[in-house]
């Protein structure tokens, strides 16, 4: 998202974070109104209404229509649709987090459950456990068969409960097991949708 679009989005949410401004838009979505009408409808003073309308007008969410000696305000539906269509799409919203580094969270998780090269405890949270298991499965080579004894030997270097860790490798599809032969699976076959874990 461009800097200009980001600023527009920030201004949009800031403008709509006020209850009175939301109510103003609600009224103007039904009909055109003068400042005096809006003040009476919302039980606000006219200068307060003018202040709120100025904020909305700056974003082009409302427009002013001269009508004789009176000025009426109306909702600019086209601008609202434009913001929704161009700035509030899932694709645009995703770009807001483009500078966020997922690895930062994984590093924090590993620091919480690993001391040196030893696992201090196995996380209860499935998301965190998956992060730990991904780190642990890196201790195994790809394209190589391991006996259960070999798997246990490697796992015990990091944690005593090798039976649980073996089971979790299979459950999270990090390893396959055929009788007592284990094999590390390619990353493309791992349960990658960590967001589905509780």
GROMACS .gro file of N, CA and C in nm, residues 61-135:
model
  225
   61UNK      N    1  -1.610   1.249   0.229
   61UNK     CA    2  -1.719   1.158   0.262
   61UNK      C    3  -1.855   1.227   0.259
   62UNK      N    4  -1.853   1.360   0.276
   62UNK     CA    5  -1.977   1.437   0.262
   62UNK      C    6  -1.949   1.553   0.167
   63UNK      N    7  -2.053   1.598   0.101
   63UNK     CA    8  -2.038   1.714   0.011
   63UNK      C    9  -2.145   1.817   0.044
   64UNK      N   10  -2.114   1.940   0.010
   64UNK     CA   11  -2.200   2.054   0.042
   64UNK      C   12  -2.279   2.093  -0.083
   65UNK      N   13  -2.410   2.111  -0.065
   65UNK     CA   14  -2.496   2.148  -0.178
   65UNK      C   15  -2.564   2.281  -0.144
   66UNK      N   16  -2.531   2.388  -0.215
   66UNK     CA   17  -2.601   2.516  -0.191
   66UNK      C   18  -2.747   2.503  -0.237
   67UNK      N   19  -2.839   2.551  -0.155
   67UNK     CA   20  -2.981   2.549  -0.191
   67UNK      C   21  -3.044   2.678  -0.140
   68UNK      N   22  -3.046   2.778  -0.225
   68UNK     CA   23  -3.095   2.909  -0.185
   68UNK      C   24  -3.002   2.969  -0.080
   69UNK      N   25  -3.060   3.009   0.031
   69UNK     CA   26  -2.981   3.065   0.140
   69UNK      C   27  -2.928   2.957   0.235
   70UNK      N   28  -2.965   2.833   0.206
   70UNK     CA   29  -2.928   2.723   0.295
   70UNK      C   30  -2.821   2.636   0.228
   71UNK      N   31  -2.742   2.574   0.310
   71UNK     CA   32  -2.645   2.477   0.260
   71UNK      C   33  -2.682   2.339   0.316
   72UNK      N   34  -2.697   2.245   0.227
   72UNK     CA   35  -2.730   2.108   0.269
   72UNK      C   36  -2.608   2.018   0.252
   73UNK      N   37  -2.599   1.922   0.341
   73UNK     CA   38  -2.492   1.823   0.332
   73UNK      C   39  -2.552   1.690   0.289
   74UNK      N   40  -2.476   1.618   0.210
   74UNK     CA   41  -2.520   1.484   0.171
   74UNK      C   42  -2.402   1.388   0.176
   75UNK      N   43  -2.433   1.260   0.192
   75UNK     CA   44  -2.330   1.156   0.194
   75UNK      C   45  -2.276   1.138   0.053
   76UNK      N   46  -2.144   1.133   0.042
   76UNK     CA   47  -2.080   1.107  -0.088
   76UNK      C   48  -2.062   0.956  -0.100
   77UNK      N   49  -2.165   0.892  -0.149
   77UNK     CA   50  -2.167   0.746  -0.158
   77UNK      C   51  -2.056   0.693  -0.249
   78UNK      N   52  -2.026   0.768  -0.356
   78UNK     CA   53  -1.921   0.725  -0.449
   78UNK      C   54  -1.786   0.715  -0.379
   79UNK      N   55  -1.755   0.813  -0.293
   79UNK     CA   56  -1.628   0.810  -0.221
   79UNK      C   57  -1.623   0.694  -0.122
   80UNK      N   58  -1.735   0.669  -0.056
   80UNK     CA   59  -1.742   0.557   0.038
   80UNK      C   60  -1.719   0.426  -0.035
   81UNK      N   61  -1.780   0.412  -0.151
   81UNK     CA   62  -1.762   0.290  -0.231
   81UNK      C   63  -1.619   0.280  -0.283
   82UNK      N   64  -1.562   0.395  -0.321
   82UNK     CA   65  -1.423   0.396  -0.369
   82UNK      C   66  -1.328   0.347  -0.260
   83UNK      N   67  -1.344   0.400  -0.138
   83UNK     CA   68  -1.257   0.358  -0.028
   83UNK      C   69  -1.272   0.209   0.000
   84UNK      N   70  -1.397   0.164  -0.002
   84UNK     CA   71  -1.423   0.023   0.025
   84UNK      C   72  -1.365  -0.065  -0.085
   85UNK      N   73  -1.382  -0.022  -0.210
   85UNK     CA   74  -1.338  -0.102  -0.324
   85UNK      C   75  -1.186  -0.103  -0.339
   86UNK      N   76  -1.124   0.012  -0.317
   86UNK     CA   77  -0.981   0.026  -0.347
   86UNK      C   78  -0.888   0.012  -0.227
   87UNK      N   79  -0.937   0.046  -0.107
   87UNK     CA   80  -0.848   0.044   0.009
   87UNK      C   81  -0.881  -0.062   0.112
   88UNK      N   82  -1.005  -0.109   0.112
   88UNK     CA   83  -1.045  -0.203   0.217
   88UNK      C   84  -1.059  -0.346   0.164
   89UNK      N   85  -0.995  -0.376   0.053
   89UNK     CA   86  -0.997  -0.514   0.002
   89UNK      C   87  -0.904  -0.600   0.086
   90UNK      N   88  -0.927  -0.730   0.092
   90UNK     CA   89  -0.836  -0.818   0.167
   90UNK      C   90  -0.691  -0.806   0.119
   91UNK      N   91  -0.674  -0.788  -0.012
   91UNK     CA   92  -0.537  -0.777  -0.067
   91UNK      C   93  -0.468  -0.651  -0.015
   92UNK      N   94  -0.540  -0.540  -0.016
   92UNK     CA   95  -0.481  -0.414   0.033
   92UNK      C   96  -0.455  -0.421   0.183
   93UNK      N   97  -0.547  -0.481   0.257
   93UNK     CA   98  -0.530  -0.491   0.402
   93UNK      C   99  -0.407  -0.577   0.436
   94UNK      N  100  -0.382  -0.680   0.355
   94UNK     CA  101  -0.266  -0.765   0.379
   94UNK      C  102  -0.136  -0.689   0.364
   95UNK      N  103  -0.134  -0.591   0.272
   95UNK     CA  104  -0.010  -0.515   0.252
   95UNK      C  105   0.025  -0.429   0.373
   96UNK      N  106  -0.071  -0.407   0.461
   96UNK     CA  107  -0.042  -0.328   0.582
   96UNK      C  108   0.059  -0.399   0.671
   97UNK      N  109   0.066  -0.531   0.659
   97UNK     CA  110   0.157  -0.609   0.743
   97UNK      C  111   0.280  -0.657   0.667
   98UNK      N  112   0.310  -0.593   0.553
   98UNK     CA  113   0.421  -0.643   0.471
   98UNK      C  114   0.556  -0.631   0.540
   99UNK      N  115   0.568  -0.538   0.637
   99UNK     CA  116   0.696  -0.523   0.708
   99UNK      C  117   0.706  -0.613   0.831
  100UNK      N  118   0.596  -0.683   0.862
  100UNK     CA  119   0.597  -0.771   0.979
  100UNK      C  120   0.672  -0.899   0.944
  101UNK      N  121   0.763  -0.938   1.028
  101UNK     CA  122   0.845  -1.056   1.004
  101UNK      C  123   0.792  -1.174   1.086
  102UNK      N  124   0.729  -1.276   1.022
  102UNK     CA  125   0.678  -1.391   1.096
  102UNK      C  126   0.786  -1.462   1.177
  103UNK      N  127   0.909  -1.459   1.125
  103UNK     CA  128   1.019  -1.527   1.193
  103UNK      C  129   1.045  -1.468   1.331
  104UNK      N  130   1.011  -1.340   1.350
  104UNK     CA  131   1.032  -1.277   1.481
  104UNK      C  132   0.953  -1.350   1.589
  105UNK      N  133   0.829  -1.387   1.555
  105UNK     CA  134   0.746  -1.459   1.653
  105UNK      C  135   0.803  -1.597   1.679
  106UNK      N  136   0.847  -1.665   1.573
  106UNK     CA  137   0.904  -1.799   1.590
  106UNK      C  138   1.030  -1.794   1.677
  107UNK      N  139   1.112  -1.692   1.656
  107UNK     CA  140   1.234  -1.677   1.736
  107UNK      C  141   1.198  -1.659   1.884
  108UNK      N  142   1.096  -1.578   1.909
  108UNK     CA  143   1.051  -1.556   2.048
  108UNK      C  144   1.003  -1.686   2.111
  109UNK      N  145   0.928  -1.765   2.034
  109UNK     CA  146   0.878  -1.893   2.085
  109UNK      C  147   0.995  -1.985   2.120
  110UNK      N  148   1.090  -1.996   2.029
  110UNK     CA  149   1.205  -2.085   2.053
  110UNK      C  150   1.286  -2.040   2.173
  111UNK      N  151   1.302  -1.911   2.191
  111UNK     CA  152   1.376  -1.861   2.307
  111UNK      C  153   1.306  -1.895   2.438
  112UNK      N  154   1.173  -1.908   2.430
  112UNK     CA  155   1.095  -1.939   2.551
  112UNK      C  156   1.103  -2.086   2.591
  113UNK      N  157   1.132  -2.174   2.494
  113UNK     CA  158   1.125  -2.317   2.522
  113UNK      C  159   1.257  -2.392   2.499
  114UNK      N  160   1.361  -2.320   2.464
  114UNK     CA  161   1.490  -2.385   2.440
  114UNK      C  162   1.600  -2.311   2.516
  115UNK      N  163   1.682  -2.388   2.584
  115UNK     CA  164   1.800  -2.332   2.651
  115UNK      C  165   1.922  -2.405   2.594
  116UNK      N  166   2.006  -2.331   2.524
  116UNK     CA  167   2.117  -2.395   2.456
  116UNK      C  168   2.063  -2.478   2.342
  117UNK      N  169   2.078  -2.609   2.351
  117UNK     CA  170   2.024  -2.699   2.250
  117UNK      C  171   1.922  -2.794   2.311
  118UNK      N  172   1.879  -2.763   2.434
  118UNK     CA  173   1.785  -2.849   2.505
  118UNK      C  174   1.647  -2.784   2.513
  119UNK      N  175   1.545  -2.866   2.493
  119UNK     CA  176   1.407  -2.819   2.508
  119UNK      C  177   1.373  -2.821   2.656
  120UNK      N  178   1.338  -2.705   2.710
  120UNK     CA  179   1.307  -2.697   2.853
  120UNK      C  180   1.167  -2.752   2.883
  121UNK      N  181   1.074  -2.731   2.789
  121UNK     CA  182   0.940  -2.789   2.802
  121UNK      C  183   0.873  -2.787   2.665
  122UNK      N  184   0.776  -2.876   2.650
  122UNK     CA  185   0.701  -2.884   2.524
  122UNK      C  186   0.578  -2.794   2.536
  123UNK      N  187   0.563  -2.698   2.446
  123UNK     CA  188   0.450  -2.604   2.458
  123UNK      C  189   0.315  -2.673   2.455
  124UNK      N  190   0.222  -2.618   2.532
  124UNK     CA  191   0.084  -2.668   2.531
  124UNK      C  192   0.013  -2.619   2.406
  125UNK      N  193   0.036  -2.492   2.370
  125UNK     CA  194  -0.026  -2.433   2.251
  125UNK      C  195   0.022  -2.506   2.126
  126UNK      N  196  -0.075  -2.545   2.042
  126UNK     CA  197  -0.038  -2.619   1.920
  126UNK      C  198   0.043  -2.533   1.824
  127UNK      N  199   0.015  -2.404   1.817
  127UNK     CA  200   0.092  -2.315   1.730
  127UNK      C  201   0.238  -2.311   1.774
  128UNK      N  202   0.259  -2.294   1.903
  128UNK     CA  203   0.396  -2.287   1.954
  128UNK      C  204   0.466  -2.422   1.942
  129UNK      N  205   0.391  -2.529   1.964
  129UNK     CA  206   0.449  -2.662   1.954
  129UNK      C  207   0.496  -2.689   1.811
  130UNK      N  208   0.418  -2.642   1.714
  130UNK     CA  209   0.455  -2.659   1.574
  130UNK      C  210   0.586  -2.588   1.543
  131UNK      N  211   0.603  -2.467   1.598
  131UNK     CA  212   0.728  -2.392   1.579
  131UNK      C  213   0.845  -2.471   1.636
  132UNK      N  214   0.827  -2.525   1.756
  132UNK     CA  215   0.933  -2.604   1.821
  132UNK      C  216   0.966  -2.730   1.740
  133UNK      N  217   0.862  -2.797   1.692
  133UNK     CA  218   0.883  -2.920   1.616
  133UNK      C  219   0.952  -2.893   1.482
  134UNK      N  220   0.921  -2.779   1.419
  134UNK     CA  221   0.989  -2.743   1.295
  134UNK      C  222   1.139  -2.724   1.320
  135UNK      N  223   1.171  -2.661   1.434
  135UNK     CA  224   1.312  -2.644   1.470
  135UNK      C  225   1.377  -2.781   1.492
   0.00000   0.00000   0.00000
